[in-house]
Amino acid sequence: MLDIQLKGMLEAVAASGAPDLGDLPPPAGREMYRQIFAQGDLPPADVMIEDRSIYALCGAVPLRIYTPRRKNGARGVVLYCHGGGFVLGDLDIYDSTCRTICNDSGCIVVAVDYRLAPEHPFPAAVEDCHAALAWLAAHAGEIGGDPQRLAVCGDSAGGNLAAVLALIARAEGIPLRYQVLIYPVTSAAPGDLPSHTEFGEGYVLSRKAMLAFTRHYFGAAGRAPDWRGAPLLAEDLSGLAPALVMVGSYDVLRDDGEAYANAMSAAGVPTTLIEYKGLSHGFINMAAFLSAGRLALSQVGISLRDALK
């Protein structure tokens, strides 16, 4: 059964006649996305914030660093990759989410402002997030973090990027301790899994929007060419960092998260899969008016606190 608070929200959205993100050009979609998030933000947690850029072969990569105010020695560090279909989202839109995770976990959270498609198609987002993780592995101490206590976290498209980073970390010997994948995209294309059709309309993220996003990111074919775009295509998942995978029972990406969690578990990766009954896509970003969404966001912070202590 659909969560009663979510049901009311979805009915209000349907009655408003708001356009589907899949029908909007990227600039208009980004503005609509910003307006949606502004309605769901929690009051900002009181943490310290620093904006800085790092420089890599891919160019300048903006970061926003969130640090708890209470003193506690070197801290665990979480690299956060935001959602938005690889097309939408930025540091400001996810500011409240990252503040809350920082406050709840007691960890330093570093949000990466990766380049967006279609202006910067695949693999630009992967390159920027990889550069941020490599920088943290080498420079975590400079921001008060412990380079041996690193985690990656992301939602939706950001969950995809976090999963890809875990694969890269294994290959490069980066000591990643944990990965939190929140309703991640893991399949190669919309339509590959049953939930893409079952919940493809009327549950926040539509299949139409997924198709538009994948074409912006991967090109006209709208299909990931390899594991850097679809972690389910990776031939070997053994040796990855322990994982928490979170999905909603009414999410168009439910099967993506479940399939990847099951594949990691089969490969011997310690994996926890949590399915939030009655919730759809985007539930951690609805924490201001969705009680179950706030609980889920708290679970993200608690799991990171425990994994990186």
Coordinates of C-alpha atoms in Angstrom, one line a residue:
M1 CA 0.0 0.0 0.0
L2 CA 1.3 3.4 -0.9
D3 CA 2.3 5.6 2.0
I4 CA -0.6 7.8 2.9
Q5 CA 1.5 11.0 3.0
L6 CA 3.1 10.2 -0.3
K7 CA -0.3 9.4 -1.8
G8 CA -1.6 12.8 -0.9
M9 CA 1.5 14.4 -2.4
L10 CA 1.3 12.5 -5.7
E11 CA -2.4 13.4 -6.0
A12 CA -1.6 17.0 -5.5
V13 CA 1.1 16.9 -8.2
A14 CA -1.3 15.2 -10.6
A15 CA -4.0 17.8 -10.0
S16 CA -1.5 20.6 -10.5
G17 CA -0.9 19.6 -14.1
A18 CA 2.9 20.0 -13.6
P19 CA 4.8 18.8 -16.7
D20 CA 6.9 15.6 -16.7
L21 CA 10.6 16.2 -16.5
G22 CA 10.9 14.1 -19.6
D23 CA 9.0 16.7 -21.6
L24 CA 11.2 19.6 -20.6
P25 CA 14.5 20.8 -22.1
P26 CA 17.4 20.6 -19.6
P27 CA 17.4 24.3 -18.5
A28 CA 13.6 24.2 -17.7
G29 CA 14.0 20.8 -16.1
R30 CA 16.7 22.1 -13.8
E31 CA 14.6 25.0 -12.7
M32 CA 11.6 22.7 -12.0
Y33 CA 13.9 20.4 -10.1
R34 CA 15.1 23.3 -8.0
Q35 CA 11.6 24.3 -7.1
I36 CA 10.6 20.7 -6.2
F37 CA 13.6 20.4 -3.8
A38 CA 12.9 23.8 -2.2
Q39 CA 9.5 22.4 -1.0
G40 CA 11.0 19.3 0.5
D41 CA 14.0 20.6 2.3
L42 CA 14.5 20.2 6.0
P43 CA 15.6 23.1 8.1
P44 CA 19.4 23.4 7.6
A45 CA 21.5 21.6 10.1
D46 CA 24.1 23.8 11.8
V47 CA 27.4 22.5 10.3
M48 CA 30.5 24.2 9.0
I49 CA 30.7 24.6 5.2
E50 CA 33.6 25.3 2.8
D51 CA 33.4 25.6 -1.0
R52 CA 36.6 24.8 -2.9
S53 CA 37.7 23.4 -6.3
I54 CA 40.2 20.7 -7.0
Y55 CA 42.0 20.4 -10.3
A56 CA 42.4 17.2 -12.4
L57 CA 42.9 16.2 -16.0
C58 CA 39.1 16.7 -16.5
G59 CA 39.5 20.4 -15.3
A60 CA 38.2 22.1 -12.2
V61 CA 35.8 20.1 -10.0
P62 CA 33.8 22.1 -7.4
L63 CA 33.3 20.5 -4.0
R64 CA 31.3 21.6 -0.9
I65 CA 32.7 20.3 2.3
Y66 CA 30.4 19.8 5.4
T67 CA 32.0 19.4 8.8
P68 CA 30.3 18.8 12.1
R69 CA 30.8 21.6 14.6
R70 CA 31.6 19.3 17.6
K71 CA 35.2 18.5 17.9
N72 CA 36.1 14.8 17.6
G73 CA 39.5 14.3 16.1
A74 CA 40.0 12.9 12.6
R75 CA 36.7 11.9 11.1
G76 CA 35.3 9.5 8.5
V77 CA 34.8 11.2 5.1
V78 CA 31.8 10.6 2.8
L79 CA 31.8 11.6 -0.8
Y80 CA 28.3 12.4 -1.9
C81 CA 27.1 12.2 -5.5
H82 CA 23.8 13.9 -6.1
G83 CA 20.9 12.6 -8.1
G84 CA 19.1 14.2 -11.1
G85 CA 19.4 11.8 -14.0
F86 CA 22.9 13.0 -14.8
V87 CA 21.2 16.1 -16.2
L88 CA 19.7 18.0 -13.1
G89 CA 20.9 18.9 -9.6
D90 CA 23.8 20.9 -8.0
L91 CA 25.4 21.7 -4.7
D92 CA 22.7 24.1 -3.6
I93 CA 19.8 21.8 -4.3
Y94 CA 21.3 19.0 -2.2
D95 CA 22.6 21.3 0.5
S96 CA 20.0 20.4 3.1
T97 CA 20.4 16.7 2.4
C98 CA 24.2 16.8 2.8
R99 CA 23.9 19.0 6.0
T100 CA 21.6 16.4 7.5
I101 CA 23.8 13.5 6.6
C102 CA 26.8 15.3 8.1
N103 CA 25.0 16.1 11.3
D104 CA 23.4 12.7 11.7
S105 CA 26.6 10.7 10.9
G106 CA 29.2 12.9 12.6
C107 CA 31.3 12.5 9.4
I108 CA 32.7 15.0 7.0
V109 CA 30.5 15.0 3.9
V110 CA 32.0 16.2 0.6
A111 CA 29.5 16.9 -2.2
V112 CA 30.8 16.9 -5.7
D113 CA 29.4 19.2 -8.3
Y114 CA 30.0 17.0 -11.4
R115 CA 29.4 18.1 -14.9
L116 CA 25.9 17.5 -16.3
A117 CA 24.6 16.2 -19.6
P118 CA 23.8 16.9 -22.3
E119 CA 26.4 19.6 -22.3
H120 CA 28.9 17.1 -20.8
P121 CA 27.8 13.6 -21.7
F122 CA 29.1 10.2 -20.4
P123 CA 31.7 9.7 -19.0
A124 CA 32.2 13.3 -17.7
A125 CA 30.3 12.7 -14.5
V126 CA 32.3 9.6 -13.7
E127 CA 35.6 11.5 -14.4
D128 CA 34.7 14.3 -12.0
C129 CA 33.5 12.0 -9.2
H130 CA 36.6 9.8 -9.7
A131 CA 38.8 12.9 -9.4
A132 CA 37.0 13.9 -6.2
L133 CA 37.5 10.4 -4.7
A134 CA 41.2 10.3 -5.7
W135 CA 41.7 13.8 -4.1
L136 CA 40.1 12.7 -0.9
A137 CA 42.2 9.5 -0.7
A138 CA 45.3 11.7 -0.9
H139 CA 44.1 14.8 1.0
A140 CA 41.5 13.8 3.5
G141 CA 43.8 14.8 6.3
E142 CA 43.8 18.4 5.1
I143 CA 40.1 18.8 5.8
G144 CA 40.2 16.9 9.1
G145 CA 39.4 13.5 7.8
D146 CA 40.9 10.1 8.0
P147 CA 41.9 8.7 4.6
Q148 CA 41.4 5.2 5.9
R149 CA 37.8 5.9 6.7
L150 CA 36.3 6.7 3.3
A151 CA 32.8 6.0 2.0
V152 CA 30.8 6.9 -1.1
C153 CA 27.1 7.7 -1.1
G154 CA 24.6 8.9 -3.6
D155 CA 21.0 8.8 -4.7
S156 CA 19.5 7.8 -8.1
A157 CA 22.0 8.8 -10.7
G158 CA 24.3 9.7 -7.8
G159 CA 23.8 6.1 -6.6
N160 CA 25.0 4.9 -9.9
L161 CA 28.1 7.1 -9.6
A162 CA 28.8 5.9 -6.1
A163 CA 28.6 2.3 -7.2
V164 CA 30.9 3.0 -10.1
L165 CA 33.3 4.7 -7.7
A166 CA 33.4 1.6 -5.5
L167 CA 34.4 -0.4 -8.5
I168 CA 37.1 2.1 -9.4
A169 CA 38.3 2.2 -5.8
R170 CA 38.7 -1.6 -5.8
A171 CA 40.7 -1.5 -9.0
E172 CA 43.0 1.4 -7.8
G173 CA 43.5 0.2 -4.3
I174 CA 41.7 3.2 -2.7
P175 CA 40.7 2.0 0.8
L176 CA 37.0 2.5 0.6
R177 CA 35.2 1.3 3.7
Y178 CA 31.5 1.6 2.8
Q179 CA 29.1 2.4 0.0
V180 CA 25.5 3.7 0.4
L181 CA 23.4 3.4 -2.7
I182 CA 20.1 5.1 -2.5
Y183 CA 17.7 3.9 -5.2
P184 CA 20.6 3.6 -7.6
V185 CA 20.4 3.3 -11.4
T186 CA 22.4 0.1 -12.2
S187 CA 20.8 -1.3 -15.4
A188 CA 21.9 -0.3 -18.9
A189 CA 18.7 1.3 -20.1
P190 CA 15.1 2.1 -19.2
G191 CA 12.9 -1.0 -19.9
D192 CA 15.5 -3.5 -18.9
L193 CA 13.8 -4.4 -15.6
P194 CA 10.1 -4.9 -14.7
S195 CA 9.8 -2.0 -12.2
H196 CA 10.6 0.4 -15.1
T197 CA 7.2 -0.5 -16.5
E198 CA 5.3 -1.3 -13.4
F199 CA 6.0 2.1 -11.8
G200 CA 6.9 4.0 -14.9
E201 CA 4.1 6.6 -14.6
G202 CA 2.7 8.5 -11.6
Y203 CA 5.4 7.7 -9.0
V204 CA 7.7 10.8 -9.1
L205 CA 10.2 9.6 -11.6
S206 CA 8.7 8.4 -14.9
R207 CA 10.0 6.1 -17.5
K208 CA 9.6 9.0 -20.0
A209 CA 12.0 11.0 -17.9
M210 CA 14.4 8.1 -17.6
L211 CA 14.5 7.7 -21.4
A212 CA 15.2 11.5 -21.8
F213 CA 18.0 11.4 -19.2
T214 CA 19.7 8.4 -20.6
R215 CA 19.7 9.9 -24.1
H216 CA 21.1 13.1 -22.8
Y217 CA 23.8 11.2 -20.9
F218 CA 24.7 8.3 -23.2
G219 CA 23.6 9.7 -26.6
A220 CA 20.9 8.8 -29.0
A221 CA 21.1 5.0 -28.3
G222 CA 20.1 5.7 -24.7
R223 CA 22.0 2.8 -23.3
A224 CA 25.1 2.5 -21.1
P225 CA 28.1 1.1 -23.1
D226 CA 29.8 -0.5 -20.1
W227 CA 29.9 -0.9 -16.3
R228 CA 30.9 2.8 -15.9
G229 CA 27.3 3.6 -16.9
A230 CA 25.6 0.5 -15.6
P231 CA 27.3 -1.3 -12.7
L232 CA 25.2 -4.4 -13.3
L233 CA 27.4 -4.9 -16.4
A234 CA 30.5 -5.4 -14.3
E235 CA 31.8 -8.9 -14.7
D236 CA 33.2 -9.2 -11.2
L237 CA 31.8 -7.6 -8.1
S238 CA 33.9 -9.4 -5.6
G239 CA 36.1 -7.5 -3.1
L240 CA 33.9 -4.3 -3.2
A241 CA 33.4 -2.3 0.0
P242 CA 30.4 -3.4 2.1
A243 CA 27.2 -1.8 0.9
L244 CA 23.8 -0.5 2.1
V245 CA 21.3 -0.4 -0.8
M246 CA 18.0 1.4 -0.2
V247 CA 14.9 1.1 -2.5
G248 CA 11.3 2.0 -2.4
S249 CA 8.6 -0.6 -3.1
Y250 CA 6.9 1.8 -5.6
D251 CA 10.0 3.1 -7.2
V252 CA 10.7 2.8 -10.9
L253 CA 14.3 1.9 -9.9
R254 CA 13.3 -0.6 -7.3
D255 CA 14.6 -3.5 -9.4
D256 CA 17.9 -1.8 -10.2
G257 CA 18.7 -1.6 -6.5
E258 CA 17.5 -5.1 -5.7
A259 CA 19.4 -6.7 -8.6
Y260 CA 22.6 -4.9 -7.8
A261 CA 22.3 -5.8 -4.1
N262 CA 21.7 -9.4 -4.9
A263 CA 24.6 -9.5 -7.3
M264 CA 27.0 -8.0 -4.8
S265 CA 25.8 -10.4 -2.1
A266 CA 26.3 -13.4 -4.5
A267 CA 29.9 -12.1 -5.1
G268 CA 30.6 -12.2 -1.4
V269 CA 30.2 -8.5 -0.7
P270 CA 28.6 -7.8 2.8
T271 CA 25.4 -6.2 1.6
T272 CA 22.3 -4.9 3.4
L273 CA 19.2 -4.3 1.2
I274 CA 16.4 -2.2 2.8
E275 CA 13.1 -1.9 0.9
Y276 CA 10.9 1.0 2.2
K277 CA 7.4 -0.2 1.9
G278 CA 5.0 2.3 0.4
L279 CA 7.6 4.7 -0.9
S280 CA 8.5 5.8 -4.4
H281 CA 11.5 7.4 -6.0
G282 CA 13.1 10.4 -4.2
F283 CA 11.9 9.6 -0.7
I284 CA 15.0 10.9 1.1
N285 CA 14.4 14.3 -0.5
M286 CA 10.9 14.4 0.8
A287 CA 11.9 14.3 4.4
A288 CA 10.3 17.7 5.3
F289 CA 6.8 16.3 4.6
L290 CA 7.2 12.6 4.5
S291 CA 7.8 10.9 7.9
A292 CA 9.1 7.7 6.4
G293 CA 11.5 9.8 4.2
R294 CA 13.0 11.4 7.2
L295 CA 13.5 8.0 8.9
A296 CA 15.2 6.8 5.7
L297 CA 17.5 9.8 5.7
S298 CA 18.3 9.2 9.3
Q299 CA 19.2 5.6 8.4
V300 CA 21.8 6.9 5.9
G301 CA 23.5 8.9 8.6
I302 CA 23.4 6.2 11.2
S303 CA 24.8 3.6 8.8
L304 CA 27.7 5.9 7.8
R305 CA 28.4 6.7 11.5
D306 CA 28.6 3.0 12.4
A307 CA 30.6 2.0 9.3
L308 CA 33.2 4.8 9.7
K309 CA 33.6 5.0 13.5

